[in-house]
mmCIF file of N, CA and C in Angstrom:
data_model
loop_
_atom_site.group_PDB
_atom_site.id
_atom_site.type_symbol
_atom_site.label_atom_id
_atom_site.label_comp_id
_atom_site.label_asym_id
_atom_site.label_seq_id
_atom_site.Cartn_x
_atom_site.Cartn_y
_atom_site.Cartn_z
ATOM 1 N N MET A 63 59.444 14.925 10.514
ATOM 2 C CA MET A 63 58.602 14.511 9.413
ATOM 3 C C MET A 63 57.659 15.665 9.065
ATOM 4 N N THR A 64 57.585 15.998 7.814
ATOM 5 C CA THR A 64 56.746 17.123 7.411
ATOM 6 C C THR A 64 55.389 16.623 6.952
ATOM 7 N N ASP A 65 54.416 17.454 7.138
ATOM 8 C CA ASP A 65 53.060 17.132 6.693
ATOM 9 C C ASP A 65 52.695 18.037 5.534
ATOM 10 N N SER A 66 52.024 17.471 4.571
ATOM 11 C CA SER A 66 51.571 18.238 3.424
ATOM 12 C C SER A 66 50.188 18.798 3.715
ATOM 13 N N LYS A 67 49.908 19.958 3.160
ATOM 14 C CA LYS A 67 48.576 20.541 3.315
ATOM 15 C C LYS A 67 47.587 19.929 2.332
ATOM 16 N N ASN A 68 48.092 19.294 1.294
ATOM 17 C CA ASN A 68 47.233 18.701 0.276
ATOM 18 C C ASN A 68 46.912 17.265 0.678
ATOM 19 N N ILE A 69 45.648 16.954 0.846
ATOM 20 C CA ILE A 69 45.250 15.617 1.304
ATOM 21 C C ILE A 69 45.602 14.549 0.277
ATOM 22 N N ASN A 70 45.679 14.928 -1.016
ATOM 23 C CA ASN A 70 45.998 13.947 -2.043
ATOM 24 C C ASN A 70 47.496 13.786 -2.257
ATOM 25 N N ASN A 71 48.310 14.495 -1.496
ATOM 26 C CA ASN A 71 49.755 14.375 -1.597
ATOM 27 C C ASN A 71 50.333 14.335 -0.194
ATOM 28 N N PRO A 72 50.011 13.278 0.575
ATOM 29 C CA PRO A 72 50.422 13.235 1.979
ATOM 30 C C PRO A 72 51.912 12.928 2.148
ATOM 31 N N VAL A 73 52.720 13.960 2.276
ATOM 32 C CA VAL A 73 54.147 13.792 2.483
ATOM 33 C C VAL A 73 54.362 13.125 3.832
ATOM 34 N N GLY A 74 55.228 12.125 3.860
ATOM 35 C CA GLY A 74 55.522 11.445 5.109
ATOM 36 C C GLY A 74 54.484 10.424 5.499
ATOM 37 N N GLN A 75 53.612 10.062 4.599
ATOM 38 C CA GLN A 75 52.574 9.079 4.902
ATOM 39 C C GLN A 75 52.896 7.742 4.235
ATOM 40 N N GLY A 76 54.159 7.412 4.153
ATOM 41 C CA GLY A 76 54.528 6.136 3.567
ATOM 42 C C GLY A 76 54.403 6.145 2.063
ATOM 43 N N GLY A 77 54.687 7.256 1.436
ATOM 44 C CA GLY A 77 54.653 7.310 -0.020
ATOM 45 C C GLY A 77 53.269 7.540 -0.584
ATOM 46 N N GLY A 78 52.371 8.093 0.201
ATOM 47 C CA GLY A 78 51.032 8.410 -0.302
ATOM 48 C C GLY A 78 50.171 7.173 -0.461
ATOM 49 N N GLN A 79 50.044 6.402 0.576
ATOM 50 C CA GLN A 79 49.256 5.175 0.487
ATOM 51 C C GLN A 79 47.774 5.413 0.747
ATOM 52 N N ARG A 80 47.414 6.623 1.065
ATOM 53 C CA ARG A 80 46.001 6.913 1.300
ATOM 54 C C ARG A 80 45.260 7.024 -0.022
ATOM 55 N N LYS A 81 44.007 6.709 0.002
ATOM 56 C CA LYS A 81 43.172 6.784 -1.193
ATOM 57 C C LYS A 81 43.015 8.246 -1.613
ATOM 58 N N ARG A 82 43.117 8.477 -2.905
ATOM 59 C CA ARG A 82 42.904 9.829 -3.412
ATOM 60 C C ARG A 82 41.414 10.145 -3.343
ATOM 61 N N LEU A 83 41.086 11.247 -2.713
ATOM 62 C CA LEU A 83 39.692 11.626 -2.544
ATOM 63 C C LEU A 83 39.362 12.795 -3.451
ATOM 64 N N SER A 84 38.226 12.706 -4.091
ATOM 65 C CA SER A 84 37.782 13.845 -4.885
ATOM 66 C C SER A 84 37.311 14.940 -3.931
ATOM 67 N N ARG A 85 37.118 16.100 -4.466
ATOM 68 C CA ARG A 85 36.665 17.214 -3.627
ATOM 69 C C ARG A 85 35.304 16.901 -3.008
ATOM 70 N N ALA A 86 34.422 16.311 -3.789
ATOM 71 C CA ALA A 86 33.091 15.973 -3.283
ATOM 72 C C ALA A 86 33.184 14.945 -2.162
ATOM 73 N N GLU A 87 34.061 13.948 -2.310
ATOM 74 C CA GLU A 87 34.206 12.938 -1.271
ATOM 75 C C GLU A 87 34.779 13.536 0.008
ATOM 76 N N ARG A 88 35.691 14.504 -0.129
ATOM 77 C CA ARG A 88 36.240 15.148 1.061
ATOM 78 C C ARG A 88 35.167 15.943 1.780
ATOM 79 N N GLN A 89 34.179 16.417 1.060
ATOM 80 C CA GLN A 89 33.086 17.175 1.685
ATOM 81 C C GLN A 89 31.941 16.257 2.088
ATOM 82 N N ASN A 90 32.200 14.958 2.053
ATOM 83 C CA ASN A 90 31.211 13.958 2.455
ATOM 84 C C ASN A 90 30.031 13.895 1.497
ATOM 85 N N ASN A 91 30.282 14.139 0.220
ATOM 86 C CA ASN A 91 29.229 14.072 -0.784
ATOM 87 C C ASN A 91 29.544 12.983 -1.802
ATOM 88 N N GLY A 92 30.010 11.839 -1.354
ATOM 89 C CA GLY A 92 30.400 10.770 -2.267
ATOM 90 C C GLY A 92 29.191 10.123 -2.916
ATOM 91 N N PRO A 93 29.418 9.072 -3.681
ATOM 92 C CA PRO A 93 28.323 8.414 -4.406
ATOM 93 C C PRO A 93 27.260 7.827 -3.478
ATOM 94 N N HIS A 94 27.636 7.500 -2.230
ATOM 95 C CA HIS A 94 26.658 6.963 -1.292
ATOM 96 C C HIS A 94 25.604 8.001 -0.936
ATOM 97 N N ARG A 95 25.921 9.266 -1.099
ATOM 98 C CA ARG A 95 24.996 10.326 -0.703
ATOM 99 C C ARG A 95 23.721 10.295 -1.531
ATOM 100 N N ASN A 96 23.829 9.920 -2.797
ATOM 101 C CA ASN A 96 22.640 9.866 -3.652
ATOM 102 C C ASN A 96 21.631 8.864 -3.114
ATOM 103 N N LEU A 97 22.116 7.722 -2.626
ATOM 104 C CA LEU A 97 21.215 6.727 -2.051
ATOM 105 C C LEU A 97 20.570 7.256 -0.780
ATOM 106 N N ASP A 98 21.360 7.954 0.041
ATOM 107 C CA ASP A 98 20.811 8.532 1.271
ATOM 108 C C ASP A 98 19.721 9.545 0.950
ATOM 109 N N ARG A 99 19.978 10.364 -0.052
ATOM 110 C CA ARG A 99 18.999 11.392 -0.419
ATOM 111 C C ARG A 99 17.735 10.762 -0.980
ATOM 112 N N GLN A 100 17.880 9.683 -1.759
ATOM 113 C CA GLN A 100 16.705 9.005 -2.303
ATOM 114 C C GLN A 100 15.870 8.403 -1.181
ATOM 115 N N GLY A 101 16.532 7.781 -0.216
ATOM 116 C CA GLY A 101 15.810 7.208 0.915
ATOM 117 C C GLY A 101 15.084 8.274 1.716
ATOM 118 N N ALA A 102 15.737 9.404 1.908
ATOM 119 C CA ALA A 102 15.109 10.501 2.644
ATOM 120 C C ALA A 102 13.901 11.032 1.873
ATOM 121 N N ALA A 103 14.012 11.127 0.555
ATOM 122 C CA ALA A 103 12.894 11.609 -0.261
ATOM 123 C C ALA A 103 11.725 10.631 -0.176
ATOM 124 N N ASP A 104 12.013 9.339 -0.158
ATOM 125 C CA ASP A 104 10.947 8.340 -0.038
ATOM 126 C C ASP A 104 10.233 8.453 1.304
ATOM 127 N N ARG A 105 11.022 8.613 2.376
ATOM 128 C CA ARG A 105 10.415 8.750 3.704
ATOM 129 C C ARG A 105 9.560 10.011 3.782
ATOM 130 N N LYS A 106 10.030 11.087 3.192
ATOM 131 C CA LYS A 106 9.274 12.343 3.224
ATOM 132 C C LYS A 106 7.973 12.204 2.444
ATOM 133 N N ALA A 107 8.032 11.551 1.277
ATOM 134 C CA ALA A 107 6.822 11.357 0.478
ATOM 135 C C ALA A 107 5.798 10.529 1.245
ATOM 136 N N GLU A 108 6.271 9.494 1.943
ATOM 137 C CA GLU A 108 5.368 8.655 2.731
ATOM 138 C C GLU A 108 4.743 9.459 3.877
ATOM 139 N N LEU A 109 5.542 10.281 4.536
ATOM 140 C CA LEU A 109 5.037 11.105 5.628
ATOM 141 C C LEU A 109 3.993 12.104 5.124
ATOM 142 N N VAL A 110 4.266 12.733 4.005
ATOM 143 C CA VAL A 110 3.322 13.699 3.439
ATOM 144 C C VAL A 110 2.015 13.004 3.069
ATOM 145 N N ARG A 111 2.122 11.799 2.487
ATOM 146 C CA ARG A 111 0.915 11.053 2.120
ATOM 147 C C ARG A 111 0.068 10.748 3.362
ATOM 148 N N LYS A 112 0.723 10.306 4.448
ATOM 149 C CA LYS A 112 -0.004 9.991 5.682
ATOM 150 C C LYS A 112 -0.668 11.240 6.261
ATOM 151 N N MET A 113 0.066 12.365 6.221
ATOM 152 C CA MET A 113 -0.493 13.606 6.773
ATOM 153 C C MET A 113 -1.712 14.054 5.964
ATOM 154 N N ARG A 114 -1.633 13.904 4.643
ATOM 155 C CA ARG A 114 -2.781 14.286 3.800
ATOM 156 C C ARG A 114 -3.981 13.390 4.073
ATOM 157 N N GLU A 115 -3.725 12.094 4.274
ATOM 158 C CA GLU A 115 -4.829 11.180 4.587
ATOM 159 C C GLU A 115 -5.481 11.557 5.913
ATOM 160 N N LYS A 116 -4.664 11.887 6.915
ATOM 161 C CA LYS A 116 -5.210 12.290 8.218
ATOM 162 C C LYS A 116 -6.033 13.569 8.090
ATOM 163 N N ALA A 117 -5.500 14.520 7.336
ATOM 164 C CA ALA A 117 -6.210 15.787 7.157
ATOM 165 C C ALA A 117 -7.537 15.560 6.438
ATOM 166 N N ALA A 118 -7.535 14.696 5.436
ATOM 167 C CA ALA A 118 -8.770 14.411 4.694
ATOM 168 C C ALA A 118 -9.785 13.721 5.599
ATOM 169 N N ALA A 119 -9.312 12.800 6.439
ATOM 170 C CA ALA A 119 -10.208 12.099 7.353
ATOM 171 C C ALA A 119 -10.789 13.073 8.377
ATOM 172 N N ALA A 120 -9.953 13.967 8.895
ATOM 173 C CA ALA A 120 -10.433 14.947 9.873
ATOM 174 C C ALA A 120 -11.441 15.895 9.231
ATOM 175 N N GLU A 121 -11.176 16.281 7.988
ATOM 176 C CA GLU A 121 -12.105 17.179 7.286
ATOM 177 C C GLU A 121 -13.434 16.482 7.021
ATOM 178 N N ALA A 122 -13.360 15.204 6.656
ATOM 179 C CA ALA A 122 -14.594 14.442 6.416
ATOM 180 C C ALA A 122 -15.391 14.302 7.716
ATOM 181 N N ALA A 123 -14.694 14.078 8.827
ATOM 182 C CA ALA A 123 -15.375 13.951 10.115
ATOM 183 C C ALA A 123 -16.022 15.281 10.507
ATOM 184 N N ALA A 124 -15.311 16.375 10.261
ATOM 185 C CA ALA A 124 -15.870 17.686 10.581
ATOM 186 C C ALA A 124 -17.078 17.978 9.691
ATOM 187 N N GLN A 125 -16.994 17.585 8.451
ATOM 188 C CA GLN A 125 -18.109 17.787 7.516
ATOM 189 C C GLN A 125 -19.317 16.975 7.973
ATOM 190 N N ALA A 126 -19.097 15.738 8.418
ATOM 191 C CA ALA A 126 -20.190 14.896 8.900
ATOM 192 C C ALA A 126 -20.780 15.494 10.168
ATOM 193 N N GLY A 127 -19.937 16.051 11.010
ATOM 194 C CA GLY A 127 -20.420 16.673 12.233
ATOM 195 C C GLY A 127 -21.275 17.902 11.940
ATOM 196 N N ASP A 128 -20.906 18.681 10.934
ATOM 197 C CA ASP A 128 -21.710 19.837 10.536
ATOM 198 C C ASP A 128 -23.054 19.404 9.983
ATOM 199 N N ASP A 129 -23.072 18.325 9.237
ATOM 200 C CA ASP A 129 -24.331 17.827 8.659
ATOM 201 C C ASP A 129 -25.299 17.392 9.750
ATOM 202 N N THR A 130 -24.808 16.725 10.782
ATOM 203 C CA THR A 130 -25.697 16.248 11.847
ATOM 204 C C THR A 130 -26.175 17.426 12.696
ATOM 205 N N ALA A 131 -25.366 18.468 12.825
ATOM 206 C CA ALA A 131 -25.752 19.632 13.621
ATOM 207 C C ALA A 131 -26.865 20.405 12.919
ATOM 208 N N GLN A 132 -26.877 20.395 11.598
ATOM 209 C CA GLN A 132 -27.886 21.136 10.847
ATOM 210 C C GLN A 132 -29.224 20.409 10.807
ATOM 211 N N SER A 133 -29.231 19.085 11.041
ATOM 212 C CA SER A 133 -30.475 18.315 10.958
ATOM 213 C C SER A 133 -31.402 18.579 12.105
#
């Protein structure tokens, strides 16, 4: 039985019963990837927001500490 090098023309695979995959799908970049990327962007935005809040709180605490030291 011979094997074809072309994934969309699988010789000996029962007449090509496999789903035809686009180039992007073969590289694992199918339509589901957009949802994954959106979710990752949301998580990153949330993380950045939390880090900025922490930094602002730490800066405010340091500023308050400087004010009490000067009094």
